[in-house]
Amino acid sequence: MAGIDTAGPNDAPTLRRAVGRWQLFGLAINDVIGSGIYLLPAAAALLLGPASLWAVLLAGAAVALLVLCYAQASSYFDQPGGGYLYAREAFGPFLGFQVGWMLFLTRIASAAALSNGLAEAVTHFWPGAAGGAVRIAIVVGSLAFLVGVNIVGVRAAARTGVFLAIAKLLPLAMFIGIGAMYVDMSIMAPVPGPIPVRDLGEAALLLLFAYAGFENLPAAAGEYRNPRRDVPFALLAMITTVTLIYFAVQWVALGTLPGLGQSQTPLADAAALFGGGWLALVLTVGATVSILGTNSNTIMMGPRYLHALAMDGFGPRWLARIHPRFRTPAAAVLTLGVLSLLLALTGSFVQLALLSVVARLLTYIGTAVSVLVLQRRHRDAPGAMRLPGGPLIPVLAVLLSLGLLSSARVENLLAGLLALLVGALVYRFRRTG
């Protein structure tokens, strides 16, 4: 069982526990609700028609199985590492490392992709950001700002994340609140004929990964005030809140925008119809803030995987150090920022981003299977969360993840296999001292 302190040697600086329960809830919302919600209504409607409304609820219920696994696993530990920690404790260092390695690679790819996505979103109201020095300035400036905030302190990073979560929710609340008065369900066009199985599989991946990101919250557990209690609360409150928001957004979009499935900017287009140009602009700005908010969490959580790996001997010793003044894993934060910037500016992040689907699924499977082991090992741990049905929920979560993995594209699977092989090579160079 993990101890309460995250200290290393007596004279070494330690992580500062500064993040409380409601900040964790805000961070969880910030990590899950990203730019995807601004595209999800059209993509889901194109594949499923009016049935997409209920598919959103079904997807939320399915993801709740995975969230419950993370909630239970996090109730056993107050150390950083998340899925890496759970797999390592359940199955040993090699499998744990592979999970942590994949998580770190996807955090780099995500930060790079989101930085470019931010520049792309800004072009909607600043065309000059489409290329050249302006685009580079946005990519470099956004990453530098988020890296700086995270180096200065986890309290500042958490407050920034919560602020951005609120800022991204306000446009969605306006969309739902105003749009609800104009909903006309008769305009929803059904999908002609039976829905092909391929479309169902694609829709399942689309919907379920609109909820992705929750797996990162336990990564910084060493900097939360009471992670064994507060992380499960934040995860469960998040999945309930996000499911309701997604359902409401899909309902308004379906009921206000004819031809929703063909829209490139569904929320902005729907908002323009019932709220005018000003509301469409608010939604466009909201999409931009949403991307920045998600990247804020990526820069906060991603280095915690690298720091946890370095603490266990993977990588240079300096990556495991805690900054003596700011009490953050500053070297790990800076390393992730630099790697993400290089990928963002060269464009090579596109290939690495192929890993994200497979890596997330492997992490989900690893955590769900780990819970089956940890349940037996820590069954008598005081204060630990207990899932109803014992092993039932983890088993269902594994089956769900395997089903989604079978729907992944061949190139995604090959990219994931290549990353695992590289990880196996890196593992051989583990520090022994």
mmCIF file of N, CA and C in Angstrom, residues 16 151-154 322-328 330:
data_model
loop_
_atom_site.group_PDB
_atom_site.id
_atom_site.type_symbol
_atom_site.label_atom_id
_atom_site.label_comp_id
_atom_site.label_asym_id
_atom_site.label_seq_id
_atom_site.Cartn_x
_atom_site.Cartn_y
_atom_site.Cartn_z
ATOM 1 N N ARG A 16 4.390 18.967 -3.577
ATOM 2 C CA ARG A 16 3.503 19.698 -2.673
ATOM 3 C C ARG A 16 2.057 19.279 -2.912
ATOM 4 N N ILE A 151 5.486 24.704 -14.355
ATOM 5 C CA ILE A 151 6.754 24.697 -13.631
ATOM 6 C C ILE A 151 6.634 25.509 -12.340
ATOM 7 N N VAL A 152 5.943 26.637 -12.409
ATOM 8 C CA VAL A 152 5.828 27.536 -11.258
ATOM 9 C C VAL A 152 5.128 26.866 -10.080
ATOM 10 N N GLY A 153 4.171 25.985 -10.343
ATOM 11 C CA GLY A 153 3.536 25.303 -9.225
ATOM 12 C C GLY A 153 2.265 24.591 -9.617
ATOM 13 N N VAL A 154 1.989 23.482 -8.939
ATOM 14 C CA VAL A 154 0.802 22.705 -9.266
ATOM 15 C C VAL A 154 -0.465 23.465 -8.886
ATOM 16 N N ILE A 322 12.713 17.017 -8.144
ATOM 17 C CA ILE A 322 11.673 17.989 -7.815
ATOM 18 C C ILE A 322 12.340 19.357 -7.658
ATOM 19 N N HIS A 323 11.769 20.383 -8.255
ATOM 20 C CA HIS A 323 12.347 21.720 -8.165
ATOM 21 C C HIS A 323 12.338 22.176 -6.701
ATOM 22 N N PRO A 324 13.469 22.632 -6.188
ATOM 23 C CA PRO A 324 13.544 22.962 -4.750
ATOM 24 C C PRO A 324 12.646 24.113 -4.326
ATOM 25 N N ARG A 325 12.364 25.052 -5.242
ATOM 26 C CA ARG A 325 11.512 26.191 -4.877
ATOM 27 C C ARG A 325 10.049 25.939 -5.205
ATOM 28 N N PHE A 326 9.776 25.461 -6.427
ATOM 29 C CA PHE A 326 8.389 25.332 -6.880
ATOM 30 C C PHE A 326 7.750 24.003 -6.490
ATOM 31 N N ARG A 327 8.589 23.028 -6.095
ATOM 32 C CA ARG A 327 8.105 21.704 -5.675
ATOM 33 C C ARG A 327 7.292 21.016 -6.779
ATOM 34 N N THR A 328 7.733 21.145 -8.003
ATOM 35 C CA THR A 328 7.111 20.486 -9.149
ATOM 36 C C THR A 328 8.180 19.678 -9.888
ATOM 37 N N ALA A 330 9.816 19.890 -12.479
ATOM 38 C CA ALA A 330 10.062 20.909 -13.499
ATOM 39 C C ALA A 330 10.811 20.357 -14.705
#
